[in-house]
PDB file of N, CA and C in Angstrom:
ATOM      1  N   LEU A  40      12.617 -20.795  -5.245  1.00 53.00           N
ATOM      2  CA  LEU A  40      13.065 -20.178  -6.408  1.00 53.00           C
ATOM      3  C   LEU A  40      13.707 -18.888  -6.243  1.00 53.00           C
ATOM      4  N   LEU A  41      13.057 -18.002  -4.987  1.00 65.00           N
ATOM      5  CA  LEU A  41      13.274 -16.713  -5.065  1.00 65.00           C
ATOM      6  C   LEU A  41      14.788 -16.918  -4.596  1.00 65.00           C
ATOM      7  N   ARG A  42      15.594 -17.947  -4.300  1.00 72.00           N
ATOM      8  CA  ARG A  42      16.757 -17.891  -3.226  1.00 72.00           C
ATOM      9  C   ARG A  42      17.776 -18.146  -4.691  1.00 72.00           C
ATOM     10  N   HIS A  43      16.999 -18.995  -5.533  1.00 80.00           N
ATOM     11  CA  HIS A  43      17.992 -19.076  -6.817  1.00 80.00           C
ATOM     12  C   HIS A  43      18.247 -17.607  -7.714  1.00 80.00           C
ATOM     13  N   ALA A  44      17.531 -16.881  -7.632  1.00 84.00           N
ATOM     14  CA  ALA A  44      17.285 -15.448  -8.104  1.00 84.00           C
ATOM     15  C   ALA A  44      18.278 -14.524  -7.482  1.00 84.00           C
ATOM     16  N   ALA A  45      18.153 -14.683  -6.143  1.00 88.00           N
ATOM     17  CA  ALA A  45      18.850 -13.772  -5.563  1.00 88.00           C
ATOM     18  C   ALA A  45      20.561 -13.777  -5.586  1.00 88.00           C
ATOM     19  N   ILE A  46      20.938 -14.537  -5.925  1.00 85.00           N
ATOM     20  CA  ILE A  46      22.480 -14.386  -6.366  1.00 85.00           C
ATOM     21  C   ILE A  46      22.797 -14.072  -7.578  1.00 85.00           C
ATOM     22  N   PRO A  47      22.305 -13.943  -8.410  1.00 87.00           N
ATOM     23  CA  PRO A  47      22.418 -13.427  -9.814  1.00 87.00           C
ATOM     24  C   PRO A  47      21.703 -11.898  -9.834  1.00 87.00           C
ATOM     25  N   LEU A  48      20.825 -11.478  -9.097  1.00 86.00           N
ATOM     26  CA  LEU A  48      20.333 -10.145  -8.886  1.00 86.00           C
ATOM     27  C   LEU A  48      21.441  -9.429  -7.907  1.00 86.00           C
ATOM     28  N   HIS A  49      21.955  -9.976  -7.315  1.00 86.00           N
ATOM     29  CA  HIS A  49      22.997  -9.132  -6.328  1.00 86.00           C
ATOM     30  C   HIS A  49      24.409  -8.781  -7.254  1.00 86.00           C
ATOM     31  N   ARG A  50      24.609  -9.775  -7.858  1.00 87.00           N
ATOM     32  CA  ARG A  50      25.778  -9.478  -8.810  1.00 87.00           C
ATOM     33  C   ARG A  50      25.480  -8.069 -10.087  1.00 87.00           C
ATOM     34  N   LEU A  51      24.056  -8.314 -10.420  1.00 86.00           N
ATOM     35  CA  LEU A  51      23.473  -7.221 -11.581  1.00 86.00           C
ATOM     36  C   LEU A  51      23.694  -6.096 -10.877  1.00 86.00           C
ATOM     37  N   ALA A  52      23.155  -5.887  -9.476  1.00 85.00           N
ATOM     38  CA  ALA A  52      23.014  -4.836  -8.681  1.00 85.00           C
ATOM     39  C   ALA A  52      24.253  -4.149  -8.789  1.00 85.00           C
ATOM     40  N   ARG A  53      25.483  -5.154  -8.696  1.00 85.00           N
ATOM     41  CA  ARG A  53      26.819  -4.399  -8.459  1.00 85.00           C
ATOM     42  C   ARG A  53      27.237  -3.808  -9.618  1.00 85.00           C
ATOM     43  N   ILE A  54      26.730  -4.188 -10.706  1.00 82.00           N
ATOM     44  CA  ILE A  54      27.469  -3.488 -12.195  1.00 82.00           C
ATOM     45  C   ILE A  54      26.861  -2.892 -12.996  1.00 82.00           C
ATOM     46  N   ALA A  55      25.078  -3.147 -12.569  1.00 68.00           N
ATOM     47  CA  ALA A  55      24.551  -2.310 -13.643  1.00 68.00           C
ATOM     48  C   ALA A  55      23.183  -1.788 -12.928  1.00 68.00           C
ATOM     49  N   GLU A  56      23.189  -0.377 -13.088  1.00 74.00           N
ATOM     50  CA  GLU A  56      21.840   0.297 -12.887  1.00 74.00           C
ATOM     51  C   GLU A  56      21.005   0.838 -13.865  1.00 74.00           C
ATOM     52  N   PRO A  57      20.108   0.926 -13.854  1.00 83.00           N
ATOM     53  CA  PRO A  57      19.084   0.027 -12.823  1.00 83.00           C
ATOM     54  C   PRO A  57      18.670  -1.512 -13.199  1.00 83.00           C
ATOM     55  N   VAL A  58      18.669  -1.900 -12.222  1.00 85.00           N
ATOM     56  CA  VAL A  58      18.005  -3.585 -12.755  1.00 85.00           C
ATOM     57  C   VAL A  58      16.483  -3.940 -12.910  1.00 85.00           C
ATOM     58  N   LEU A  59      16.381  -4.517 -13.789  1.00 86.00           N
ATOM     59  CA  LEU A  59      14.623  -4.790 -13.962  1.00 86.00           C
ATOM     60  C   LEU A  59      14.133  -5.999 -13.364  1.00 86.00           C
ATOM     61  N   LEU A  60      13.358  -6.142 -12.510  1.00 88.00           N
ATOM     62  CA  LEU A  60      12.507  -7.368 -12.571  1.00 88.00           C
ATOM     63  C   LEU A  60      11.539  -7.676 -12.890  1.00 88.00           C
ATOM     64  N   GLN A  61      11.141  -8.483 -13.968  1.00 87.00           N
ATOM     65  CA  GLN A  61       9.687  -8.653 -14.439  1.00 87.00           C
ATOM     66  C   GLN A  61       9.566 -10.374 -14.446  1.00 87.00           C
ATOM     67  N   GLY A  62       8.190 -10.305 -14.879  1.00 87.00           N
ATOM     68  CA  GLY A  62       7.620 -11.479 -14.324  1.00 87.00           C
ATOM     69  C   GLY A  62       5.684 -11.423 -14.409  1.00 87.00           C
ATOM     70  N   PRO A  63       5.436 -12.548 -14.151  1.00 89.00           N
ATOM     71  CA  PRO A  63       3.945 -12.387 -13.964  1.00 89.00           C
ATOM     72  C   PRO A  63       3.563 -11.923 -12.600  1.00 89.00           C
ATOM     73  N   ARG A  64       2.255 -11.392 -12.472  1.00 86.00           N
ATOM     74  CA  ARG A  64       1.923 -11.173 -11.441  1.00 86.00           C
ATOM     75  C   ARG A  64       1.998 -12.397 -10.495  1.00 86.00           C
ATOM     76  N   GLY A  65       2.151 -12.006  -8.981  1.00 88.00           N
ATOM     77  CA  GLY A  65       2.361 -12.827  -7.973  1.00 88.00           C
ATOM     78  C   GLY A  65       3.819 -14.016  -8.111  1.00 88.00           C
ATOM     79  N   ALA A  66       4.498 -13.700  -8.905  1.00 88.00           N
ATOM     80  CA  ALA A  66       5.714 -14.445  -9.056  1.00 88.00           C
ATOM     81  C   ALA A  66       6.899 -14.418  -7.980  1.00 88.00           C
ATOM     82  N   GLY A  67       6.559 -12.960  -7.112  1.00 89.00           N
ATOM     83  CA  GLY A  67       7.507 -12.696  -5.897  1.00 89.00           C
ATOM     84  C   GLY A  67       8.444 -11.700  -6.261  1.00 89.00           C
ATOM     85  N   LYS A  68       8.174 -10.900  -7.061  1.00 91.00           N
ATOM     86  CA  LYS A  68       8.933 -10.051  -7.856  1.00 91.00           C
ATOM     87  C   LYS A  68       9.619  -8.822  -6.586  1.00 91.00           C
ATOM     88  N   THR A  69       8.562  -8.294  -6.172  1.00 93.00           N
ATOM     89  CA  THR A  69       8.353  -7.612  -4.948  1.00 93.00           C
ATOM     90  C   THR A  69       8.937  -7.884  -3.524  1.00 93.00           C
ATOM     91  N   THR A  70       8.498  -9.064  -3.267  1.00 92.00           N
ATOM     92  CA  THR A  70       9.239  -9.844  -2.209  1.00 92.00           C
ATOM     93  C   THR A  70      10.691  -9.789  -2.081  1.00 92.00           C
ATOM     94  N   LEU A  71      11.101 -10.598  -3.107  1.00 91.00           N
ATOM     95  CA  LEU A  71      12.342 -10.732  -3.762  1.00 91.00           C
ATOM     96  C   LEU A  71      13.094  -9.082  -3.240  1.00 91.00           C
ATOM     97  N   ALA A  72      12.909  -8.210  -4.073  1.00 92.00           N
ATOM     98  CA  ALA A  72      13.406  -7.153  -3.995  1.00 92.00           C
ATOM     99  C   ALA A  72      13.623  -6.714  -2.674  1.00 92.00           C
ATOM    100  N   ARG A  73      12.613  -6.587  -1.871  1.00 94.00           N
ATOM    101  CA  ARG A  73      12.602  -5.817  -0.766  1.00 94.00           C
ATOM    102  C   ARG A  73      13.349  -6.878   0.424  1.00 94.00           C
ATOM    103  N   ARG A  74      13.429  -8.118   0.331  1.00 92.00           N
ATOM    104  CA  ARG A  74      14.010  -8.912   0.988  1.00 92.00           C
ATOM    105  C   ARG A  74      15.630  -8.672   0.984  1.00 92.00           C
ATOM    106  N   GLU A  75      15.965  -8.529  -0.471  1.00 92.00           N
ATOM    107  CA  GLU A  75      17.448  -8.492  -0.860  1.00 92.00           C
ATOM    108  C   GLU A  75      18.066  -7.304  -0.816  1.00 92.00           C
ATOM    109  N   PHE A  76      17.219  -6.286  -0.587  1.00 92.00           N
ATOM    110  CA  PHE A  76      17.634  -4.979  -0.635  1.00 92.00           C
ATOM    111  C   PHE A  76      17.047  -4.114   0.722  1.00 92.00           C
ATOM    112  N   PRO A  77      17.116  -4.453   1.314  1.00 94.00           N
ATOM    113  CA  PRO A  77      16.170  -4.062   2.833  1.00 94.00           C
ATOM    114  C   PRO A  77      16.269  -2.402   3.059  1.00 94.00           C
ATOM    115  N   GLY A  78      17.686  -1.899   3.065  1.00 93.00           N
ATOM    116  CA  GLY A  78      17.967  -0.606   2.952  1.00 93.00           C
ATOM    117  C   GLY A  78      17.396   0.090   1.922  1.00 93.00           C
ATOM    118  N   HIS A  79      17.166  -0.402   0.816  1.00 93.00           N
ATOM    119  CA  HIS A  79      16.873   0.571  -0.572  1.00 93.00           C
ATOM    120  C   HIS A  79      15.347   1.261   0.091  1.00 93.00           C
ATOM    121  N   LEU A  80      15.161   2.337  -0.552  1.00 93.00           N
ATOM    122  CA  LEU A  80      13.870   3.022  -0.511  1.00 93.00           C
ATOM    123  C   LEU A  80      12.808   2.583  -1.358  1.00 93.00           C
ATOM    124  N   TYR A  81      11.634   2.301  -0.632  1.00 94.00           N
ATOM    125  CA  TYR A  81      10.619   1.606  -1.733  1.00 94.00           C
ATOM    126  C   TYR A  81       9.865   2.390  -1.878  1.00 94.00           C
ATOM    127  N   LEU A  82       9.320   2.656  -3.098  1.00 91.00           N
ATOM    128  CA  LEU A  82       8.400   3.213  -4.024  1.00 91.00           C
ATOM    129  C   LEU A  82       7.363   2.768  -4.767  1.00 91.00           C
ATOM    130  N   ASN A  83       5.980   2.661  -3.987  1.00 90.00           N
ATOM    131  CA  ASN A  83       5.114   2.019  -5.214  1.00 90.00           C
ATOM    132  C   ASN A  83       4.111   3.064  -5.782  1.00 90.00           C
ATOM    133  N   LEU A  84       4.651   2.894  -7.368  1.00 86.00           N
ATOM    134  CA  LEU A  84       4.365   4.055  -8.314  1.00 86.00           C
ATOM    135  C   LEU A  84       2.895   3.943  -8.307  1.00 86.00           C
ATOM    136  N   ALA A  85       1.967   2.955  -7.975  1.00 85.00           N
ATOM    137  CA  ALA A  85       0.273   2.919  -8.033  1.00 85.00           C
ATOM    138  C   ALA A  85       0.019   3.642  -6.826  1.00 85.00           C
ATOM    139  N   ASP A  86       0.784   4.352  -5.869  1.00 85.00           N
ATOM    140  CA  ASP A  86       0.168   5.124  -4.485  1.00 85.00           C
ATOM    141  C   ASP A  86       0.099   6.253  -5.145  1.00 85.00           C
ATOM    142  N   PRO A  87      -1.109   7.007  -4.672  1.00 83.00           N
ATOM    143  CA  PRO A  87      -1.225   8.116  -5.209  1.00 83.00           C
ATOM    144  C   PRO A  87      -0.092   9.337  -5.012  1.00 83.00           C
ATOM    145  N   ALA A  88       0.511   9.045  -3.369  1.00 78.00           N
ATOM    146  CA  ALA A  88       1.666  10.039  -3.029  1.00 78.00           C
ATOM    147  C   ALA A  88       2.810   9.784  -3.978  1.00 78.00           C
ATOM    148  N   ALA A  89       3.086   8.910  -4.768  1.00 73.00           N
ATOM    149  CA  ALA A  89       4.592   8.895  -5.773  1.00 73.00           C
ATOM    150  C   ALA A  89       3.795   9.230  -7.208  1.00 73.00           C
ATOM    151  N   ARG A  90       2.775   9.891  -7.130  1.00 78.00           N
ATOM    152  CA  ARG A  90       2.319  10.244  -8.624  1.00 78.00           C
ATOM    153  C   ARG A  90       2.828  11.552  -8.768  1.00 78.00           C
ATOM    154  N   VAL A  91       4.084  11.897  -9.062  1.00 84.00           N
ATOM    155  CA  VAL A  91       4.752  13.266  -9.907  1.00 84.00           C
ATOM    156  C   VAL A  91       5.362  12.653 -11.146  1.00 84.00           C
ATOM    157  N   PRO A  92       5.774  13.920 -11.774  1.00 86.00           N
ATOM    158  CA  PRO A  92       6.501  13.540 -13.233  1.00 86.00           C
ATOM    159  C   PRO A  92       7.598  12.563 -13.062  1.00 86.00           C
ATOM    160  N   PRO A  93       8.029  11.922 -13.711  1.00 82.00           N
ATOM    161  CA  PRO A  93       8.833  10.755 -14.056  1.00 82.00           C
ATOM    162  C   PRO A  93      10.221  11.619 -13.524  1.00 82.00           C
ATOM    163  N   ARG A  94      10.708  12.581 -14.268  1.00 87.00           N
ATOM    164  CA  ARG A  94      11.939  13.161 -14.048  1.00 87.00           C
ATOM    165  C   ARG A  94      11.929  13.843 -12.863  1.00 87.00           C
ATOM    166  N   ALA A  95      10.832  14.254 -12.171  1.00 89.00           N
ATOM    167  CA  ALA A  95      10.999  14.887 -10.686  1.00 89.00           C
ATOM    168  C   ALA A  95      11.134  13.794  -9.807  1.00 89.00           C
ATOM    169  N   LEU A  96      10.528  12.737  -9.734  1.00 86.00           N
ATOM    170  CA  LEU A  96      10.414  11.345  -8.734  1.00 86.00           C
ATOM    171  C   LEU A  96      12.068  10.808  -9.095  1.00 86.00           C
ATOM    172  N   LEU A  97      12.752  10.529 -10.286  1.00 86.00           N
ATOM    173  CA  LEU A  97      14.064  10.285 -10.314  1.00 86.00           C
ATOM    174  C   LEU A  97      15.135  11.062  -9.680  1.00 86.00           C
ATOM    175  N   ALA A  98      15.028  12.729 -10.157  1.00 91.00           N
ATOM    176  CA  ALA A  98      15.741  13.261  -9.551  1.00 91.00           C
ATOM    177  C   ALA A  98      15.997  13.444  -8.160  1.00 91.00           C
ATOM    178  N   GLY A  99      14.930  13.383  -7.527  1.00 88.00           N
ATOM    179  CA  GLY A  99      14.329  13.658  -6.213  1.00 88.00           C
ATOM    180  C   GLY A  99      15.177  12.288  -5.272  1.00 88.00           C
ATOM    181  N   LEU A 100      15.529  11.425  -5.787  1.00 89.00           N
ATOM    182  CA  LEU A 100      15.852  10.240  -5.409  1.00 89.00           C
ATOM    183  C   LEU A 100      17.762  10.471  -4.566  1.00 89.00           C
ATOM    184  N   ARG A 101      17.716  10.077  -3.405  1.00 88.00           N
ATOM    185  CA  ARG A 101      18.801  10.439  -2.944  1.00 88.00           C
ATOM    186  C   ARG A 101      19.455   9.367  -2.420  1.00 88.00           C
ATOM    187  N   ARG A 102      19.020   7.978  -2.638  1.00 89.00           N
ATOM    188  CA  ARG A 102      19.465   6.801  -2.102  1.00 89.00           C
ATOM    189  C   ARG A 102      19.059   5.653  -3.028  1.00 89.00           C
ATOM    190  N   PRO A 103      19.909   4.247  -3.088  1.00 90.00           N
ATOM    191  CA  PRO A 103      19.062   3.608  -4.172  1.00 90.00           C
ATOM    192  C   PRO A 103      17.451   3.314  -3.517  1.00 90.00           C
ATOM    193  N   ALA A 104      17.019   3.032  -4.710  1.00 91.00           N
ATOM    194  CA  ALA A 104      15.317   2.605  -4.472  1.00 91.00           C
ATOM    195  C   ALA A 104      14.734   1.470  -5.323  1.00 91.00           C
ATOM    196  N   ILE A 105      13.777   0.989  -5.024  1.00 91.00           N
ATOM    197  CA  ILE A 105      13.109   0.411  -5.459  1.00 91.00           C
ATOM    198  C   ILE A 105      11.581   0.477  -6.022  1.00 91.00           C
ATOM    199  N   LEU A 106      11.737   0.849  -7.238  1.00 90.00           N
ATOM    200  CA  LEU A 106       9.970   1.366  -7.809  1.00 90.00           C
ATOM    201  C   LEU A 106       9.235   0.081  -8.386  1.00 90.00           C
ATOM    202  N   ASP A 107       8.404  -0.007  -7.524  1.00 91.00           N
ATOM    203  CA  ASP A 107       7.588  -0.814  -7.766  1.00 91.00           C
ATOM    204  C   ASP A 107       6.300  -0.512  -8.950  1.00 91.00           C
ATOM    205  N   GLU A 108       5.350  -1.592  -9.645  1.00 82.00           N
ATOM    206  CA  GLU A 108       4.273  -1.469 -10.228  1.00 82.00           C
ATOM    207  C   GLU A 108       4.669  -0.004 -11.442  1.00 82.00           C
ATOM    208  N   SER A 109       5.762  -0.299 -11.880  1.00 69.00           N
ATOM    209  CA  SER A 109       6.407   0.588 -13.055  1.00 69.00           C
ATOM    210  C   SER A 109       5.404   0.864 -14.197  1.00 69.00           C
ATOM    211  N   THR A 110       4.419  -0.185 -14.001  1.00 68.00           N
ATOM    212  CA  THR A 110       3.459   0.102 -15.272  1.00 68.00           C
ATOM    213  C   THR A 110       2.181   1.171 -14.884  1.00 68.00           C
ATOM    214  N   ALA A 111       2.219   1.305 -13.644  1.00 56.00           N
ATOM    215  CA  ALA A 111       1.605   2.499 -13.270  1.00 56.00           C
ATOM    216  C   ALA A 111       1.466   3.912 -13.884  1.00 56.00           C
ATOM    217  N   THR A 112       0.717   4.537 -14.091  1.00 55.00           N
ATOM    218  CA  THR A 112       1.045   6.031 -14.322  1.00 55.00           C
ATOM    219  C   THR A 112       1.309   6.604 -12.808  1.00 55.00           C
ATOM    220  N   PRO A 113       2.405   7.079 -13.161  1.00 50.00           N
ATOM    221  CA  PRO A 113       3.266   7.827 -11.995  1.00 50.00           C
ATOM    222  C   PRO A 113       2.583   9.286 -11.722  1.00 50.00           C
ATOM    223  N   TYR A 114       1.949   9.894 -12.845  1.00 52.00           N
ATOM    224  CA  TYR A 114       1.257  11.425 -12.845  1.00 52.00           C
ATOM    225  C   TYR A 114       0.124  11.412 -13.318  1.00 52.00           C
TER     226      TYR A 114
END
């Protein structure tokens, strides 16, 4: 299943930023994103170290990133 999602994910990433992956827990969203974009910065917003105001977090990004756990309160 993850292989079938990889091709459209790469197409979307070329034409639209950001790209949202959503689905049920345990569906493999994080695994897919990290496997397909290994050069991207990975930030888990559930991690206390990532708890800064959203504007500051986004302003501080200097390269493409995977933001995980977007439902977590980042600050």
